[in-house]
Amino acid sequence: MSPITLHANPFAYRFALAHTALVIIDMQRDFIEPGGFGETLGNNVSLLEAIVPACQAVLAAWRAAGGLVLHTRESHRPDLSDCPPAKRLRGNPQLRIGDAGPMGRILVAGEPGNQIIPALAPVAGEIVVDKPGKGMFYATGLHETLQARGITHLVFMGVTTEVCVQTSMREANDRGYDSLLLEDCTESYFPHFKAAALEMLRAQGAIVGWTAPSAALLSALADAGVAA
Ligand code: C5J
């Protein structure tokens, strides 16, 4: 199949579907639903919930095209041996990582709040990575997994833009991947942080990567005849 090109910022993004993964960062109940980690830190989680329909549309098109899908969860072991005190001790002192929250222990693997929201739940054959850090490559072995599958390009969605999404894109950049972030499929609790992150990522000739509206990807997939 020939490469697919779409209108993106700061210039066109070109990828081969067979060598590209759709990456969905941390669309977990803990960040998006009331009562989770995000809200306990004092954030308005409804801002994040608003991107779910756009993410669903891209996920459906990507699945229809037969592309690889990768989901991440910010997640710690129940004994918190992978959560440095420096991380655990920051934030809201009333409710820290590992404490009992309304949806189970905050950011702990297996707890209800740690699951991906039902609207974007993984299906059989998709990769799910539990990551103890903000970046998806730290302590996950993910680079080796992607290399073994011949992945060179990553299309990102998810939350939050300036934390786990941006960190993962920067890690990806240093490992040689060409990354695209879908502008309306990512969000922050702080809209000005999202705007700044998008600008930083694509500055200086795509120093970290590209950004584009999801409509540009959807029409490129449709034009290529791989998704409706
Ligand atoms: C945060 C994330 N914001 N997934 N995690 O703590 O961005």
PDB file of C-alpha atoms and ligand atoms in Angstrom:
ATOM      1  CA  MET A   1       0.000   0.000   0.000  1.00  0.00           C
ATOM      2  CA  SER A   2       1.328   3.459  -0.857  1.00  0.00           C
ATOM      3  CA  PRO A   3       2.073   5.991   1.892  1.00  0.00           C
ATOM      4  CA  ILE A   4      -0.720   8.270   3.125  1.00  0.00           C
ATOM      5  CA  THR A   5      -0.202  12.036   3.286  1.00  0.00           C
ATOM      6  CA  LEU A   6      -2.291  14.509   5.259  1.00  0.00           C
ATOM      7  CA  HIS A   7      -2.370  18.262   5.811  1.00  0.00           C
ATOM      8  CA  ALA A   8      -0.640  18.902   9.121  1.00  0.00           C
ATOM      9  CA  ASN A   9       1.352  21.553  10.961  1.00  0.00           C
ATOM     10  CA  PRO A  10       4.002  22.699  10.294  1.00  0.00           C
ATOM     11  CA  PHE A  11       3.914  20.717   7.020  1.00  0.00           C
ATOM     12  CA  ALA A  12       2.441  17.554   5.523  1.00  0.00           C
ATOM     13  CA  TYR A  13       2.696  14.317   7.554  1.00  0.00           C
ATOM     14  CA  ARG A  14       3.355  11.170   5.558  1.00  0.00           C
ATOM     15  CA  PHE A  15       3.036   7.647   6.928  1.00  0.00           C
ATOM     16  CA  ALA A  16       2.657   4.042   5.873  1.00  0.00           C
ATOM     17  CA  LEU A  17      -0.252   2.427   7.685  1.00  0.00           C
ATOM     18  CA  ALA A  18       1.606  -0.866   8.170  1.00  0.00           C
ATOM     19  CA  HIS A  19       4.402   0.966  10.012  1.00  0.00           C
ATOM     20  CA  THR A  20       2.239   3.296  12.104  1.00  0.00           C
ATOM     21  CA  ALA A  21       0.519   2.812  15.463  1.00  0.00           C
ATOM     22  CA  LEU A  22      -2.394   4.822  16.828  1.00  0.00           C
ATOM     23  CA  VAL A  23      -1.401   5.641  20.424  1.00  0.00           C
ATOM     24  CA  ILE A  24      -4.115   6.500  22.946  1.00  0.00           C
ATOM     25  CA  ILE A  25      -2.587   7.934  26.091  1.00  0.00           C
ATOM     26  CA  ASP A  26      -4.217   7.398  29.499  1.00  0.00           C
ATOM     27  CA  MET A  27      -7.914   7.743  28.606  1.00  0.00           C
ATOM     28  CA  GLN A  28      -8.616   6.310  32.048  1.00  0.00           C
ATOM     29  CA  ARG A  29     -11.504   6.755  34.422  1.00  0.00           C
ATOM     30  CA  ASP A  30      -9.017   8.198  36.967  1.00  0.00           C
ATOM     31  CA  PHE A  31      -8.417  11.197  34.696  1.00  0.00           C
ATOM     32  CA  ILE A  32     -11.751  11.627  32.940  1.00  0.00           C
ATOM     33  CA  GLU A  33     -14.529  10.706  35.351  1.00  0.00           C
ATOM     34  CA  PRO A  34     -15.551  12.541  38.512  1.00  0.00           C
ATOM     35  CA  GLY A  35     -13.958  11.009  41.626  1.00  0.00           C
ATOM     36  CA  GLY A  36     -10.659   9.983  40.063  1.00  0.00           C
ATOM     37  CA  PHE A  37      -7.098  11.213  40.411  1.00  0.00           C
ATOM     38  CA  GLY A  38      -7.639  14.212  38.111  1.00  0.00           C
ATOM     39  CA  GLU A  39     -10.564  15.564  40.054  1.00  0.00           C
ATOM     40  CA  THR A  40      -8.930  14.948  43.439  1.00  0.00           C
ATOM     41  CA  LEU A  41      -6.160  17.279  42.304  1.00  0.00           C
ATOM     42  CA  GLY A  42      -8.824  19.962  41.888  1.00  0.00           C
ATOM     43  CA  ASN A  43      -9.322  19.775  38.118  1.00  0.00           C
ATOM     44  CA  ASN A  44     -12.452  20.153  35.980  1.00  0.00           C
ATOM     45  CA  VAL A  45     -12.631  16.725  34.362  1.00  0.00           C
ATOM     46  CA  SER A  46     -15.457  17.653  31.973  1.00  0.00           C
ATOM     47  CA  LEU A  47     -12.888  19.390  29.764  1.00  0.00           C
ATOM     48  CA  LEU A  48     -11.289  16.006  29.090  1.00  0.00           C
ATOM     49  CA  GLU A  49     -14.554  14.158  28.593  1.00  0.00           C
ATOM     50  CA  ALA A  50     -15.368  16.504  25.686  1.00  0.00           C
ATOM     51  CA  ILE A  51     -12.745  14.915  23.391  1.00  0.00           C
ATOM     52  CA  VAL A  52     -14.154  11.390  23.700  1.00  0.00           C
ATOM     53  CA  PRO A  53     -16.420  11.510  20.587  1.00  0.00           C
ATOM     54  CA  ALA A  54     -13.548  12.706  18.363  1.00  0.00           C
ATOM     55  CA  CYS A  55     -11.284   9.969  19.773  1.00  0.00           C
ATOM     56  CA  GLN A  56     -13.984   7.359  19.127  1.00  0.00           C
ATOM     57  CA  ALA A  57     -14.300   8.439  15.487  1.00  0.00           C
ATOM     58  CA  VAL A  58     -10.550   8.128  14.889  1.00  0.00           C
ATOM     59  CA  LEU A  59     -10.335   4.814  16.718  1.00  0.00           C
ATOM     60  CA  ALA A  60     -13.189   3.391  14.629  1.00  0.00           C
ATOM     61  CA  ALA A  61     -11.561   4.542  11.368  1.00  0.00           C
ATOM     62  CA  TRP A  62      -8.134   3.248  12.407  1.00  0.00           C
ATOM     63  CA  ARG A  63      -9.576  -0.141  13.355  1.00  0.00           C
ATOM     64  CA  ALA A  64     -11.481  -0.278  10.037  1.00  0.00           C
ATOM     65  CA  ALA A  65      -8.209   0.432   8.221  1.00  0.00           C
ATOM     66  CA  GLY A  66      -6.519  -2.450  10.067  1.00  0.00           C
ATOM     67  CA  GLY A  67      -3.919  -0.269  11.808  1.00  0.00           C
ATOM     68  CA  LEU A  68      -2.153  -1.195  15.053  1.00  0.00           C
ATOM     69  CA  VAL A  69      -3.691   0.358  18.188  1.00  0.00           C
ATOM     70  CA  LEU A  70      -1.792   0.955  21.411  1.00  0.00           C
ATOM     71  CA  HIS A  71      -3.427   2.080  24.669  1.00  0.00           C
ATOM     72  CA  THR A  72      -1.536   3.270  27.728  1.00  0.00           C
ATOM     73  CA  ARG A  73      -2.567   3.505  31.367  1.00  0.00           C
ATOM     74  CA  GLU A  74      -0.718   5.439  34.051  1.00  0.00           C
ATOM     75  CA  SER A  75      -0.622   2.627  36.538  1.00  0.00           C
ATOM     76  CA  HIS A  76       1.352   1.450  39.546  1.00  0.00           C
ATOM     77  CA  ARG A  77       1.788  -1.939  41.171  1.00  0.00           C
ATOM     78  CA  PRO A  78      -0.392  -2.494  44.255  1.00  0.00           C
ATOM     79  CA  ASP A  79       2.716  -2.411  46.497  1.00  0.00           C
ATOM     80  CA  LEU A  80       3.729   0.924  44.870  1.00  0.00           C
ATOM     81  CA  SER A  81       7.277  -0.398  44.393  1.00  0.00           C
ATOM     82  CA  ASP A  82       7.293   1.373  41.001  1.00  0.00           C
ATOM     83  CA  CYS A  83       6.101   4.720  42.389  1.00  0.00           C
ATOM     84  CA  PRO A  84       8.923   6.898  43.630  1.00  0.00           C
ATOM     85  CA  PRO A  85       8.111   8.815  46.850  1.00  0.00           C
ATOM     86  CA  ALA A  86       8.855  12.022  44.946  1.00  0.00           C
ATOM     87  CA  LYS A  87       5.853  11.271  42.724  1.00  0.00           C
ATOM     88  CA  ARG A  88       3.571   9.951  45.460  1.00  0.00           C
ATOM     89  CA  LEU A  89       4.163  12.818  47.852  1.00  0.00           C
ATOM     90  CA  ARG A  90       3.180  15.559  45.416  1.00  0.00           C
ATOM     91  CA  GLY A  91      -0.384  16.666  44.656  1.00  0.00           C
ATOM     92  CA  ASN A  92      -3.342  16.652  47.029  1.00  0.00           C
ATOM     93  CA  PRO A  93      -2.149  15.499  50.494  1.00  0.00           C
ATOM     94  CA  GLN A  94      -5.705  14.254  51.260  1.00  0.00           C
ATOM     95  CA  LEU A  95      -5.597  11.692  48.438  1.00  0.00           C
ATOM     96  CA  ARG A  96      -2.342  10.396  47.006  1.00  0.00           C
ATOM     97  CA  ILE A  97      -1.420   7.662  44.523  1.00  0.00           C
ATOM     98  CA  GLY A  98      -2.234   4.356  46.241  1.00  0.00           C
ATOM     99  CA  ASP A  99      -4.825   5.819  48.607  1.00  0.00           C
ATOM    100  CA  ALA A 100      -8.412   4.578  48.554  1.00  0.00           C
ATOM    101  CA  GLY A 101     -10.556   6.827  46.348  1.00  0.00           C
ATOM    102  CA  PRO A 102     -14.164   6.663  45.161  1.00  0.00           C
ATOM    103  CA  MET A 103     -13.165   4.333  42.282  1.00  0.00           C
ATOM    104  CA  GLY A 104     -10.640   2.222  44.166  1.00  0.00           C
ATOM    105  CA  ARG A 105      -6.994   2.933  44.913  1.00  0.00           C
ATOM    106  CA  ILE A 106      -5.744   5.929  42.935  1.00  0.00           C
ATOM    107  CA  LEU A 107      -3.636   4.976  39.859  1.00  0.00           C
ATOM    108  CA  VAL A 108      -3.200   1.371  41.004  1.00  0.00           C
ATOM    109  CA  ALA A 109      -3.357  -1.470  38.470  1.00  0.00           C
ATOM    110  CA  GLY A 110      -6.569  -3.451  38.470  1.00  0.00           C
ATOM    111  CA  GLU A 111      -8.636  -0.825  40.299  1.00  0.00           C
ATOM    112  CA  PRO A 112     -11.851   0.408  38.619  1.00  0.00           C
ATOM    113  CA  GLY A 113     -10.566   3.971  38.276  1.00  0.00           C
ATOM    114  CA  ASN A 114      -7.424   2.748  36.556  1.00  0.00           C
ATOM    115  CA  GLN A 115      -9.334   1.237  33.634  1.00  0.00           C
ATOM    116  CA  ILE A 116      -9.692   2.835  30.228  1.00  0.00           C
ATOM    117  CA  ILE A 117     -13.114   4.455  29.831  1.00  0.00           C
ATOM    118  CA  PRO A 118     -15.669   2.081  28.254  1.00  0.00           C
ATOM    119  CA  ALA A 119     -16.105   4.303  25.163  1.00  0.00           C
ATOM    120  CA  LEU A 120     -12.474   3.656  24.158  1.00  0.00           C
ATOM    121  CA  ALA A 121     -11.953   0.195  25.666  1.00  0.00           C
ATOM    122  CA  PRO A 122      -9.249  -1.938  24.021  1.00  0.00           C
ATOM    123  CA  VAL A 123     -10.290  -4.937  21.935  1.00  0.00           C
ATOM    124  CA  ALA A 124      -8.461  -8.215  21.348  1.00  0.00           C
ATOM    125  CA  GLY A 125      -5.187  -7.781  19.480  1.00  0.00           C
ATOM    126  CA  GLU A 126      -4.532  -4.225  20.660  1.00  0.00           C
ATOM    127  CA  ILE A 127      -1.533  -3.431  22.853  1.00  0.00           C
ATOM    128  CA  VAL A 128      -2.167  -2.168  26.396  1.00  0.00           C
ATOM    129  CA  VAL A 129       0.811  -0.734  28.268  1.00  0.00           C
ATOM    130  CA  ASP A 130       0.815  -0.038  32.002  1.00  0.00           C
ATOM    131  CA  LYS A 131       3.310   2.752  32.529  1.00  0.00           C
ATOM    132  CA  PRO A 132       4.580   3.921  35.911  1.00  0.00           C
ATOM    133  CA  GLY A 133       5.915   7.162  34.472  1.00  0.00           C
ATOM    134  CA  LYS A 134       4.461  10.037  32.518  1.00  0.00           C
ATOM    135  CA  GLY A 135       6.244   8.876  29.347  1.00  0.00           C
ATOM    136  CA  MET A 136       5.189   5.618  27.691  1.00  0.00           C
ATOM    137  CA  PHE A 137       8.715   4.327  27.093  1.00  0.00           C
ATOM    138  CA  TYR A 138       9.994   4.621  30.670  1.00  0.00           C
ATOM    139  CA  ALA A 139      10.203   1.150  32.314  1.00  0.00           C
ATOM    140  CA  THR A 140       7.780  -0.458  29.846  1.00  0.00           C
ATOM    141  CA  GLY A 141       9.889  -2.212  27.179  1.00  0.00           C
ATOM    142  CA  LEU A 142       7.636  -0.570  24.594  1.00  0.00           C
ATOM    143  CA  HIS A 143      10.401   0.502  22.211  1.00  0.00           C
ATOM    144  CA  GLU A 144      11.409  -3.126  21.708  1.00  0.00           C
ATOM    145  CA  THR A 145       7.774  -4.145  21.130  1.00  0.00           C
ATOM    146  CA  LEU A 146       7.293  -1.452  18.482  1.00  0.00           C
ATOM    147  CA  GLN A 147      10.628  -2.210  16.827  1.00  0.00           C
ATOM    148  CA  ALA A 148       9.711  -5.892  16.565  1.00  0.00           C
ATOM    149  CA  ARG A 149       6.547  -4.865  14.702  1.00  0.00           C
ATOM    150  CA  GLY A 150       8.376  -2.474  12.365  1.00  0.00           C
ATOM    151  CA  ILE A 151       6.638   0.638  13.702  1.00  0.00           C
ATOM    152  CA  THR A 152       8.300   3.921  12.700  1.00  0.00           C
ATOM    153  CA  HIS A 153       5.394   6.408  12.982  1.00  0.00           C
ATOM    154  CA  LEU A 154       3.025   7.164  15.872  1.00  0.00           C
ATOM    155  CA  VAL A 155      -0.316   9.002  15.769  1.00  0.00           C
ATOM    156  CA  PHE A 156      -1.211  10.293  19.237  1.00  0.00           C
ATOM    157  CA  MET A 157      -4.459  11.014  21.051  1.00  0.00           C
ATOM    158  CA  GLY A 158      -5.174  11.195  24.784  1.00  0.00           C
ATOM    159  CA  VAL A 159      -4.592  13.101  27.982  1.00  0.00           C
ATOM    160  CA  THR A 160      -3.187  15.245  29.306  1.00  0.00           C
ATOM    161  CA  THR A 161      -1.573  17.151  26.470  1.00  0.00           C
ATOM    162  CA  GLU A 162       1.281  18.770  28.349  1.00  0.00           C
ATOM    163  CA  VAL A 163       1.987  15.877  30.727  1.00  0.00           C
ATOM    164  CA  CYS A 164       1.757  12.267  29.542  1.00  0.00           C
ATOM    165  CA  VAL A 165       1.104  13.010  25.860  1.00  0.00           C
ATOM    166  CA  GLN A 166       3.910  15.519  25.490  1.00  0.00           C
ATOM    167  CA  THR A 167       6.335  13.412  27.549  1.00  0.00           C
ATOM    168  CA  SER A 168       5.593  10.343  25.423  1.00  0.00           C
ATOM    169  CA  MET A 169       6.044  12.299  22.188  1.00  0.00           C
ATOM    170  CA  ARG A 170       9.378  13.638  23.349  1.00  0.00           C
ATOM    171  CA  GLU A 171      10.522  10.158  24.346  1.00  0.00           C
ATOM    172  CA  ALA A 172       9.352   8.894  20.931  1.00  0.00           C
ATOM    173  CA  ASN A 173      11.258  11.652  19.149  1.00  0.00           C
ATOM    174  CA  ASP A 174      14.503  10.691  20.858  1.00  0.00           C
ATOM    175  CA  ARG A 175      13.956   7.081  19.788  1.00  0.00           C
ATOM    176  CA  GLY A 176      13.513   8.028  16.137  1.00  0.00           C
ATOM    177  CA  TYR A 177       9.727   7.886  15.651  1.00  0.00           C
ATOM    178  CA  ASP A 178       7.837  10.457  13.548  1.00  0.00           C
ATOM    179  CA  SER A 179       4.855  11.507  15.668  1.00  0.00           C
ATOM    180  CA  LEU A 180       1.584  13.264  14.872  1.00  0.00           C
ATOM    181  CA  LEU A 181      -0.723  14.626  17.598  1.00  0.00           C
ATOM    182  CA  LEU A 182      -4.426  14.997  16.748  1.00  0.00           C
ATOM    183  CA  GLU A 183      -5.347  18.450  18.034  1.00  0.00           C
ATOM    184  CA  ASP A 184      -9.003  17.812  18.902  1.00  0.00           C
ATOM    185  CA  CYS A 185      -8.266  14.362  20.376  1.00  0.00           C
ATOM    186  CA  THR A 186      -6.083  15.612  23.208  1.00  0.00           C
ATOM    187  CA  GLU A 187      -6.876  17.873  26.142  1.00  0.00           C
ATOM    188  CA  SER A 188      -5.543  19.444  29.278  1.00  0.00           C
ATOM    189  CA  TYR A 189      -7.202  20.603  32.475  1.00  0.00           C
ATOM    190  CA  PHE A 190      -5.548  23.927  31.544  1.00  0.00           C
ATOM    191  CA  PRO A 191      -6.455  25.078  28.000  1.00  0.00           C
ATOM    192  CA  HIS A 192      -3.502  27.463  27.810  1.00  0.00           C
ATOM    193  CA  PHE A 193      -1.121  24.575  28.583  1.00  0.00           C
ATOM    194  CA  LYS A 194      -2.629  22.599  25.690  1.00  0.00           C
ATOM    195  CA  ALA A 195      -2.206  25.525  23.319  1.00  0.00           C
ATOM    196  CA  ALA A 196       1.394  26.038  24.407  1.00  0.00           C
ATOM    197  CA  ALA A 197       2.214  22.321  24.151  1.00  0.00           C
ATOM    198  CA  LEU A 198       0.877  22.099  20.590  1.00  0.00           C
ATOM    199  CA  GLU A 199       2.976  25.073  19.578  1.00  0.00           C
ATOM    200  CA  MET A 200       6.118  23.734  21.251  1.00  0.00           C
ATOM    201  CA  LEU A 201       5.819  20.270  19.726  1.00  0.00           C
ATOM    202  CA  ARG A 202       5.539  21.495  16.127  1.00  0.00           C
ATOM    203  CA  ALA A 203       7.905  24.507  16.415  1.00  0.00           C
ATOM    204  CA  GLN A 204      11.182  24.798  14.531  1.00  0.00           C
ATOM    205  CA  GLY A 205      10.177  22.507  11.684  1.00  0.00           C
ATOM    206  CA  ALA A 206       8.415  19.808  13.768  1.00  0.00           C
ATOM    207  CA  ILE A 207      11.135  19.640  16.390  1.00  0.00           C
ATOM    208  CA  VAL A 208       9.162  16.989  18.291  1.00  0.00           C
ATOM    209  CA  GLY A 209       6.453  16.199  15.760  1.00  0.00           C
ATOM    210  CA  TRP A 210       3.374  17.305  13.825  1.00  0.00           C
ATOM    211  CA  THR A 211      -0.153  18.331  14.815  1.00  0.00           C
ATOM    212  CA  ALA A 212      -3.360  18.172  12.769  1.00  0.00           C
ATOM    213  CA  PRO A 213      -7.113  18.157  13.293  1.00  0.00           C
ATOM    214  CA  SER A 214      -8.588  14.655  13.317  1.00  0.00           C
ATOM    215  CA  ALA A 215     -10.665  15.536  10.225  1.00  0.00           C
ATOM    216  CA  ALA A 216      -7.433  15.702   8.216  1.00  0.00           C
ATOM    217  CA  LEU A 217      -6.516  12.148   9.228  1.00  0.00           C
ATOM    218  CA  LEU A 218     -10.031  10.835   8.637  1.00  0.00           C
ATOM    219  CA  SER A 219     -10.201  12.291   5.134  1.00  0.00           C
ATOM    220  CA  ALA A 220      -6.704  11.036   4.301  1.00  0.00           C
ATOM    221  CA  LEU A 221      -7.718   7.500   5.366  1.00  0.00           C
ATOM    222  CA  ALA A 222     -10.930   7.775   3.329  1.00  0.00           C
ATOM    223  CA  ASP A 223      -9.056   9.110   0.279  1.00  0.00           C
ATOM    224  CA  ALA A 224      -6.636   6.178   0.555  1.00  0.00           C
ATOM    225  CA  GLY A 225      -9.648   3.871   0.472  1.00  0.00           C
ATOM    226  CA  VAL A 226      -8.774   2.211   3.784  1.00  0.00           C
ATOM    227  CA  ALA A 227     -11.589   3.607   5.970  1.00  0.00           C
ATOM    228  CA  ALA A 228     -15.058   5.001   5.342  1.00  0.00           C
TER     229      ALA A 228
HETATM  230  C1  C5J B   1      -1.114  13.307  34.631  1.00  0.00           C
HETATM  231  C2  C5J B   1      -1.345  12.217  32.517  1.00  0.00           C
HETATM  232  N1  C5J B   1      -1.529  14.488  34.167  1.00  0.00           N
HETATM  233  N2  C5J B   1      -1.853  11.114  31.972  1.00  0.00           N
HETATM  234  N3  C5J B   1      -1.131  12.204  33.866  1.00  0.00           N
HETATM  235  O1  C5J B   1      -0.755  13.215  35.781  1.00  0.00           O
HETATM  236  O2  C5J B   1      -1.126  13.204  31.851  1.00  0.00           O
END
